[in-house]
Amino acid sequence: MEDLLAARSQMALSLGFHIIFACIGMVMPFFMATSHYKYLKTGDIQQKNLTKAWSKGVAIFFVTGAVSGTMLSFELGLLWPEFMKHAGPIFGMPFSLEGTAFFIEAIALGFFLYGWDRFNKWFHWFTGVVVGISGLASGILVVAANAWMNSPAGFDYVDGKYINIDPIAAMFNDAWFTQSLHMTLAAFAATGFAVAGIHALMLLKNQNKQFHWKAFKIAIVYGAVAALLQPISGDLSAKDIAERQPAKLAAMEAHFETSKRAPLLIGGLPDEKTKEVNYAIEIPGALSFLAHGDFDAEVIGLDQIPEENHPPVLVTHIAFQIMVGLGMILVALSLLFFFSNWKKKQWQTKRWYLWLYVLATPLGFIALEAGWTVTEVGRQPWIINGFMKTKDAVTPMPGIFYSFLIFTAVYVSLSVIVTFLLYRQIKMVPETYTNDEDKPQDALIPN
């Protein structure tokens, strides 16, 4: 394996693992704060138990996210020294602010975990909210740095030098809002459905049904709302990409030839040699509308872009199709939940209903990984879009392949440990009731 491929593989592996830890770590505190609020308002002991159980999960993901994020920080400098030499002074501000948000999150989490029966109850609840807000801020700041790579701003490029640096303009580049919005909604949808799926499985196993139903409902509401908002965010992102990164949009849709009334492709396998897409379903004019809000608008194809600057079309297109397809499944399940909660509560007692959400447990994170693949692979061959190519940023140090193997072992070990810890936490859920009415009944769903 050549060094460039090894470096890219190591970065992809690191990001692929970290993004899961980070997204759960920044979303779960909001679930925790919601159940805590319900406990404070109603005195429901099951909500207190749920808050404590989720807080332990938040702590686990905070630690693993911190470890994997620290490794990523080192990798940026070790694997891409030329990139950091020029980019570091420009987009360093969001990274430094992310560090501040991380410290606030750590302090607030410590207060929350050890503040039971020590602080004023509403101050204690507020510290949990701060954990969520600071974690969310950390995620947005990191995404703003990534958005800068897609939409460089805040500097002048003269004679191969980056001068007149404006870190504020770099942080609030043209891509930061749409990319941060899309990523935040994806994190809530993925985590919401994953958590809901785990608790749905516990309901199917008839384990502490009152507890797991309350947990399921909180998680699925967050996940469903985010999933229903995501298509709107996707539309904003598509229009933004069409303007700033036409090559990425063309690769996403395997759009080889510039045309008006361009069709939107559903599925299909692009052939980069023949410039054709096989087995795709075409929706005439839909790509033009998606990109420019006009069914007759012209959409730039890969024929207008130098071939050496083409992204890998097959990988980008398939990843985009996976992201959109799974996103639509989550939208359908979101509508099913809200409809059943409104008109068909009896459905929620059925095993088939819960099995749908159990099977959906990994779908949000698969879509999340596919979306990041689109973002990163679709930008290639650039590491700084339009200014620096990835091959020019990689370290000259030999032996990156061995580093890749070591990091792979570390991340696999982290995943195994986290899975074991979470499994133990789920199995240790207390069977605590305030009165006989709170005990599990024969039905899968108590109310």
Coordinates of C-alpha atoms in Angstrom, one line a residue:
M1 CA 0.0 0.0 0.0
E2 CA 1.5 3.3 -1.0
D3 CA 1.9 6.1 1.6
L4 CA -0.9 8.3 0.2
L5 CA -3.4 5.5 0.2
A6 CA -2.3 4.4 3.7
A7 CA -2.6 8.0 5.1
R8 CA -6.0 8.5 3.5
S9 CA -7.1 5.0 4.8
Q10 CA -5.9 5.8 8.3
M11 CA -7.7 9.2 8.3
A12 CA -10.9 7.6 7.0
L13 CA -10.8 4.9 9.7
S14 CA -10.2 7.5 12.4
L15 CA -13.0 9.8 11.2
G16 CA -15.3 6.9 10.7
F17 CA -15.0 5.7 14.3
H18 CA -14.8 9.1 15.9
I19 CA -17.9 10.5 14.2
I20 CA -20.0 7.8 15.8
F21 CA -18.5 8.4 19.3
A22 CA -18.8 12.2 18.9
C23 CA -22.4 12.3 17.5
I24 CA -23.7 10.1 20.3
G25 CA -21.7 12.1 22.9
M26 CA -23.2 15.4 21.7
V27 CA -26.8 14.1 21.4
M28 CA -27.3 11.8 24.4
P29 CA -27.0 14.6 26.9
F30 CA -30.2 16.1 25.5
F31 CA -32.0 12.8 26.0
M32 CA -30.6 12.7 29.6
A33 CA -31.7 16.3 30.3
T34 CA -35.2 15.6 29.0
S35 CA -35.7 12.5 31.2
H36 CA -34.3 14.5 34.1
Y37 CA -36.7 17.3 33.5
K38 CA -39.6 14.8 33.5
Y39 CA -38.4 13.4 36.8
L40 CA -38.2 16.9 38.4
K41 CA -41.7 17.8 37.2
T42 CA -43.5 14.5 37.9
G43 CA -41.4 12.7 40.5
D44 CA -41.5 9.6 38.3
I45 CA -38.7 7.4 39.7
Q46 CA -38.4 5.6 36.4
Q47 CA -37.4 8.9 34.8
K48 CA -34.7 9.3 37.5
N49 CA -33.4 5.8 36.8
L50 CA -33.4 6.5 33.1
T51 CA -31.5 9.8 33.6
K52 CA -28.8 8.0 35.7
A53 CA -28.5 5.2 33.2
W54 CA -28.2 7.6 30.2
S55 CA -25.7 9.7 32.1
K56 CA -23.4 6.7 32.5
G57 CA -23.6 6.2 28.7
V58 CA -22.8 9.9 28.2
A59 CA -19.7 9.5 30.3
I60 CA -18.6 6.5 28.3
F61 CA -19.0 8.2 25.0
F62 CA -17.4 11.4 26.3
V63 CA -14.2 9.5 27.2
T64 CA -14.0 7.5 24.0
G65 CA -14.8 10.6 22.0
A66 CA -12.1 12.5 23.8
V67 CA -9.5 9.7 23.1
S68 CA -10.4 9.3 19.4
G69 CA -10.6 13.1 18.9
T70 CA -7.2 13.5 20.4
M71 CA -5.8 10.9 18.1
L72 CA -7.3 12.7 15.1
S73 CA -5.6 16.0 16.2
F74 CA -2.2 14.3 16.2
E75 CA -3.0 12.6 12.8
L76 CA -3.6 15.9 11.1
G77 CA -0.1 17.0 11.9
L78 CA 1.6 13.7 11.4
L79 CA -0.1 12.6 8.2
W80 CA -0.7 16.0 6.6
P81 CA 2.1 18.4 7.6
E82 CA 2.0 20.5 4.5
F83 CA -1.7 21.0 4.9
M84 CA -1.4 22.0 8.6
K85 CA 1.6 24.3 7.7
H86 CA -0.7 26.5 5.6
A87 CA -4.1 25.8 6.9
G88 CA -3.4 25.8 10.6
P89 CA -3.0 29.6 11.0
I90 CA -6.2 30.1 8.9
F91 CA -8.7 27.7 10.5
G92 CA -7.1 27.3 13.9
M93 CA -9.8 29.5 15.6
P94 CA -12.6 26.9 15.4
F95 CA -10.3 24.2 16.7
S96 CA -9.2 26.4 19.7
L97 CA -12.8 27.3 20.5
E98 CA -13.7 23.6 20.2
G99 CA -11.1 23.0 22.9
T100 CA -12.8 25.6 25.1
A101 CA -16.2 23.9 24.6
F102 CA -14.7 20.6 25.4
F103 CA -13.4 21.8 28.7
I104 CA -16.8 23.3 29.6
E105 CA -18.4 20.0 28.7
A106 CA -16.0 18.1 30.9
I107 CA -16.6 20.4 33.9
A108 CA -20.4 20.4 33.4
L109 CA -20.4 16.6 33.1
G110 CA -18.5 16.2 36.3
F111 CA -21.0 18.5 38.1
F112 CA -23.9 16.5 36.8
L113 CA -22.5 13.0 37.5
Y114 CA -21.5 13.9 41.1
G115 CA -24.2 16.5 41.8
W116 CA -27.1 14.3 42.8
D117 CA -28.5 15.4 46.1
R118 CA -25.6 18.0 46.5
F119 CA -26.8 20.9 44.3
N120 CA -30.1 22.7 43.9
K121 CA -32.1 20.3 41.8
W122 CA -32.7 22.8 39.0
F123 CA -29.0 23.9 38.9
H124 CA -28.1 20.2 38.7
W125 CA -30.5 19.8 35.7
F126 CA -28.9 22.9 34.1
T127 CA -25.5 21.4 34.3
G128 CA -26.8 18.5 32.2
V129 CA -28.2 21.0 29.7
V130 CA -24.7 22.6 29.5
V131 CA -23.2 19.3 28.7
G132 CA -25.5 19.0 25.7
I133 CA -25.0 22.6 24.5
S134 CA -21.2 22.6 24.8
G135 CA -21.0 19.1 23.1
L136 CA -23.2 20.4 20.3
A137 CA -21.0 23.5 20.0
S138 CA -17.9 21.3 19.8
G139 CA -19.4 19.4 16.9
I140 CA -20.4 22.5 15.0
L141 CA -17.0 24.1 15.4
V142 CA -15.2 21.0 14.1
V143 CA -17.6 20.8 11.1
A144 CA -16.9 24.5 10.5
A145 CA -13.2 23.6 10.1
N146 CA -14.2 20.8 7.7
A147 CA -16.5 23.2 5.8
W148 CA -13.5 25.5 5.3
M149 CA -11.8 22.7 3.4
N150 CA -14.8 22.6 1.1
S151 CA -15.2 26.3 0.8
P152 CA -11.9 28.0 1.6
A153 CA -12.2 31.6 2.8
G154 CA -10.4 34.2 5.0
F155 CA -7.1 34.6 3.1
D156 CA -5.6 35.7 -0.1
Y157 CA -3.5 33.3 -2.2
V158 CA -0.6 35.2 -3.8
D159 CA 2.5 33.5 -5.4
G160 CA 1.9 30.3 -3.6
K161 CA 1.5 32.0 -0.2
Y162 CA -1.5 32.4 2.1
I163 CA -1.6 36.0 3.2
N164 CA -4.1 38.6 4.7
I165 CA -5.5 35.9 7.0
D166 CA -9.0 36.6 8.5
P167 CA -9.8 33.7 11.0
I168 CA -13.4 35.0 11.5
A169 CA -14.1 34.9 7.8
A170 CA -12.5 31.4 7.6
M171 CA -14.6 30.0 10.4
F172 CA -17.9 31.5 9.0
N173 CA -17.2 30.4 5.4
D174 CA -19.9 29.9 2.9
A175 CA -20.3 26.2 3.7
W176 CA -20.3 26.3 7.5
F177 CA -24.0 26.8 8.1
T178 CA -25.5 24.2 5.6
Q179 CA -22.9 21.7 6.6
S180 CA -23.3 22.2 10.3
L181 CA -27.1 22.1 10.1
H182 CA -27.0 18.9 8.0
M183 CA -24.5 17.2 10.3
T184 CA -26.4 18.2 13.5
L185 CA -29.7 16.9 12.2
A186 CA -27.9 13.7 11.1
A187 CA -26.4 13.2 14.6
F188 CA -29.8 13.6 16.2
A189 CA -31.6 11.3 13.7
A190 CA -28.9 8.6 13.9
T191 CA -28.6 8.7 17.7
G192 CA -32.3 8.9 18.3
F193 CA -33.1 5.9 16.1
A194 CA -30.2 3.9 17.5
V195 CA -31.2 4.5 21.1
A196 CA -34.9 3.9 20.3
G197 CA -34.0 0.6 18.6
I198 CA -32.0 -0.7 21.6
H199 CA -34.9 0.1 24.0
A200 CA -37.4 -1.4 21.5
L201 CA -35.4 -4.6 21.6
M202 CA -35.6 -4.6 25.4
L203 CA -39.3 -4.2 25.2
L204 CA -39.5 -7.2 22.9
K205 CA -37.6 -9.2 25.5
N206 CA -40.1 -8.0 28.2
Q207 CA -37.4 -6.4 30.3
N208 CA -38.6 -3.6 32.6
K209 CA -41.2 -2.4 30.1
Q210 CA -42.2 0.8 31.8
F211 CA -38.6 2.0 31.9
H212 CA -37.8 1.1 28.3
W213 CA -41.0 2.5 26.9
K214 CA -40.3 5.9 28.4
A215 CA -36.7 5.7 27.0
F216 CA -38.0 4.7 23.6
K217 CA -40.4 7.5 23.4
I218 CA -37.9 10.3 24.3
A219 CA -35.3 9.0 21.9
I220 CA -37.7 8.4 18.9
V221 CA -39.2 11.9 19.2
Y222 CA -35.8 13.5 18.9
G223 CA -34.8 11.1 16.1
A224 CA -38.0 11.5 14.2
V225 CA -38.1 15.3 14.3
A226 CA -34.5 15.4 13.1
A227 CA -35.2 12.9 10.3
L228 CA -38.2 14.9 9.1
L229 CA -36.2 18.1 9.0
Q230 CA -33.2 16.5 7.2
P231 CA -34.7 16.6 3.7
I232 CA -35.0 20.4 4.0
S233 CA -31.4 20.6 5.1
G234 CA -30.4 18.3 2.3
D235 CA -32.1 20.6 -0.2
L236 CA -30.2 23.6 1.1
S237 CA -26.9 21.6 1.0
A238 CA -27.5 20.5 -2.6
K239 CA -28.1 24.0 -3.8
D240 CA -25.0 25.2 -2.0
I241 CA -22.8 22.4 -3.4
A242 CA -24.1 23.0 -6.9
E243 CA -22.8 26.6 -6.6
R244 CA -19.5 26.0 -4.8
Q245 CA -18.5 22.4 -5.8
P246 CA -20.1 21.5 -9.1
A247 CA -17.6 18.5 -9.5
K248 CA -18.9 17.0 -6.2
L249 CA -22.5 17.4 -7.3
A250 CA -21.7 15.8 -10.6
A251 CA -20.0 12.9 -8.9
M252 CA -22.9 12.5 -6.4
E253 CA -25.4 12.2 -9.3
A254 CA -23.0 10.6 -11.8
H255 CA -23.8 13.5 -14.1
F256 CA -21.2 13.2 -16.8
E257 CA -22.6 15.7 -19.4
T258 CA -23.6 19.2 -18.8
S259 CA -27.3 19.5 -19.7
K260 CA -30.5 21.4 -19.1
R261 CA -33.5 19.7 -17.5
A262 CA -31.0 17.3 -16.0
P263 CA -32.5 14.1 -14.6
L264 CA -32.1 12.9 -11.0
L265 CA -30.8 9.3 -10.8
I266 CA -32.2 6.8 -8.3
G267 CA -29.7 3.9 -8.0
G268 CA -27.5 3.0 -10.9
L269 CA -23.9 2.0 -11.3
P270 CA -21.7 4.6 -13.1
D271 CA -19.0 3.5 -15.5
E272 CA -16.3 6.2 -15.5
K273 CA -14.7 4.8 -18.7
T274 CA -17.8 4.9 -20.9
K275 CA -19.3 7.9 -19.0
E276 CA -22.6 6.0 -18.6
V277 CA -24.8 5.0 -15.7
N278 CA -26.4 1.5 -15.8
Y279 CA -29.5 0.3 -14.1
A280 CA -30.6 3.8 -12.9
I281 CA -34.1 5.2 -12.7
E282 CA -34.3 8.7 -14.1
I283 CA -36.6 11.5 -12.9
P284 CA -36.5 14.2 -15.7
G285 CA -35.6 17.7 -14.6
A286 CA -35.4 16.8 -10.9
L287 CA -31.6 17.3 -10.6
S288 CA -32.0 20.8 -12.2
F289 CA -34.7 21.6 -9.6
L290 CA -32.7 20.1 -6.7
A291 CA -29.6 22.1 -7.7
H292 CA -31.1 25.4 -8.9
G293 CA -34.8 25.4 -8.0
D294 CA -35.7 25.4 -11.7
F295 CA -36.6 22.2 -13.7
D296 CA -35.1 23.7 -16.9
A297 CA -31.8 25.0 -15.3
E298 CA -28.5 23.8 -16.7
V299 CA -26.5 21.5 -14.4
I300 CA -22.7 21.4 -14.9
G301 CA -21.4 17.9 -15.6
L302 CA -18.0 16.3 -15.3
D303 CA -17.3 17.1 -19.0
Q304 CA -16.8 20.8 -17.9
I305 CA -14.2 19.9 -15.3
P306 CA -10.6 18.8 -16.1
E307 CA -10.4 15.0 -15.8
E308 CA -7.5 15.2 -13.3
N309 CA -9.9 17.0 -11.0
H310 CA -12.7 14.5 -11.2
P311 CA -13.7 12.9 -7.8
P312 CA -14.1 9.1 -7.7
V313 CA -17.6 8.9 -9.2
L314 CA -18.5 5.3 -8.3
V315 CA -17.8 5.7 -4.6
T316 CA -19.3 9.1 -4.3
H317 CA -22.5 8.2 -6.2
I318 CA -23.1 4.9 -4.3
A319 CA -22.4 6.6 -0.9
F320 CA -24.9 9.4 -1.8
Q321 CA -27.5 6.8 -2.9
I322 CA -27.1 5.0 0.4
M323 CA -27.4 8.2 2.4
V324 CA -30.5 9.3 0.7
G325 CA -32.1 5.9 0.6
L326 CA -31.6 5.2 4.3
G327 CA -32.7 8.8 5.1
M328 CA -36.0 8.2 3.4
I329 CA -36.5 5.0 5.4
L330 CA -36.0 7.0 8.6
V331 CA -38.5 9.6 7.4
A332 CA -41.1 6.8 6.8
L333 CA -40.5 5.4 10.3
S334 CA -40.8 8.9 11.7
L335 CA -44.1 9.4 10.1
L336 CA -45.3 6.0 11.3
F337 CA -44.4 6.9 14.8
F338 CA -46.2 10.2 14.9
F339 CA -49.2 8.7 13.1
S340 CA -49.4 5.8 15.5
N341 CA -49.0 8.1 18.5
W342 CA -51.9 10.2 17.1
K343 CA -54.4 7.7 15.7
K344 CA -53.2 4.1 16.2
K345 CA -51.8 3.7 19.7
Q346 CA -52.7 0.0 19.6
W347 CA -50.0 -0.5 16.9
Q348 CA -47.4 0.4 19.5
T349 CA -48.3 -2.8 21.4
K350 CA -47.5 -5.0 18.4
R351 CA -44.3 -6.9 17.9
W352 CA -44.0 -6.0 14.2
Y353 CA -44.1 -2.3 15.1
L354 CA -41.2 -2.6 17.6
W355 CA -39.2 -4.8 15.2
L356 CA -39.3 -2.1 12.6
Y357 CA -37.4 0.2 15.0
V358 CA -35.0 -2.5 16.1
L359 CA -34.1 -3.2 12.5
A360 CA -33.6 0.6 12.0
T361 CA -31.0 0.8 14.9
P362 CA -27.9 1.0 12.7
L363 CA -29.5 2.8 9.7
G364 CA -28.9 6.3 10.8
F365 CA -25.2 5.7 11.5
I366 CA -24.7 3.9 8.1
A367 CA -26.3 7.0 6.5
L368 CA -24.0 9.2 8.6
E369 CA -20.9 7.4 7.4
A370 CA -22.1 7.5 3.8
G371 CA -22.7 11.2 4.1
W372 CA -19.2 11.8 5.3
T373 CA -17.9 9.6 2.5
V374 CA -19.7 11.9 0.0
T375 CA -18.2 15.0 1.8
E376 CA -14.6 13.8 1.8
V377 CA -14.4 11.6 -1.3
G378 CA -16.5 14.1 -3.3
R379 CA -13.9 16.8 -2.6
Q380 CA -11.0 14.8 -4.1
P381 CA -8.4 15.3 -5.4
W382 CA -8.4 18.5 -3.2
I383 CA -7.6 18.7 0.5
I384 CA -8.2 22.4 0.3
N385 CA -10.8 22.8 -2.5
G386 CA -9.2 24.5 -5.4
F387 CA -5.9 25.4 -3.7
M388 CA -4.1 22.3 -2.5
K389 CA -4.3 18.7 -3.6
T390 CA -4.3 15.8 -1.2
K391 CA -1.2 14.2 -2.8
D392 CA 0.7 17.4 -2.1
A393 CA -0.2 17.5 1.6
V394 CA 0.8 14.0 2.7
T395 CA 3.8 13.4 4.9
P396 CA 7.1 12.3 3.3
M397 CA 7.7 10.0 6.2
P398 CA 7.8 6.3 5.2
G399 CA 6.0 3.4 6.9
I400 CA 2.5 4.9 7.1
F401 CA 1.0 1.5 6.4
Y402 CA 2.3 0.2 9.8
S403 CA 0.8 3.3 11.5
F404 CA -2.5 2.4 9.7
L405 CA -2.4 -1.1 11.2
I406 CA -1.7 0.1 14.7
F407 CA -4.5 2.7 14.6
T408 CA -6.9 0.1 13.3
A409 CA -6.1 -2.1 16.2
V410 CA -6.6 0.8 18.6
Y411 CA -10.0 1.7 17.2
V412 CA -11.3 -1.8 17.0
S413 CA -10.2 -2.3 20.7
L414 CA -12.1 0.9 21.6
S415 CA -15.2 -0.3 19.9
V416 CA -15.1 -3.6 21.6
I417 CA -14.6 -2.0 25.0
V418 CA -17.4 0.5 24.5
T419 CA -19.8 -2.2 23.3
F420 CA -19.1 -4.3 26.4
L421 CA -19.6 -1.3 28.7
L422 CA -22.8 -0.3 27.1
Y423 CA -24.1 -3.9 27.2
R424 CA -23.3 -4.1 30.9
Q425 CA -25.1 -0.8 31.5
I426 CA -28.2 -1.9 29.7
K427 CA -28.3 -5.2 31.6
M428 CA -27.9 -3.4 34.9
V429 CA -31.1 -1.2 34.5
P430 CA -32.8 -1.3 37.9
E431 CA -36.3 -2.7 38.4
T432 CA -37.5 0.1 40.7
Y433 CA -41.2 1.1 41.1
T434 CA -43.1 3.6 43.2
N435 CA -46.3 1.5 43.4
D436 CA -48.0 -1.5 41.9
E437 CA -49.3 0.5 38.9
D438 CA -45.7 1.1 37.7
K439 CA -44.9 -2.7 37.5
P440 CA -44.7 -4.2 34.0
Q441 CA -48.0 -5.4 32.6
D442 CA -48.7 -8.1 30.0
A443 CA -48.8 -5.7 27.1
L444 CA -45.6 -4.6 25.5
I445 CA -46.4 -1.0 25.9
P446 CA -48.0 0.2 29.1
N447 CA -49.7 3.3 27.9

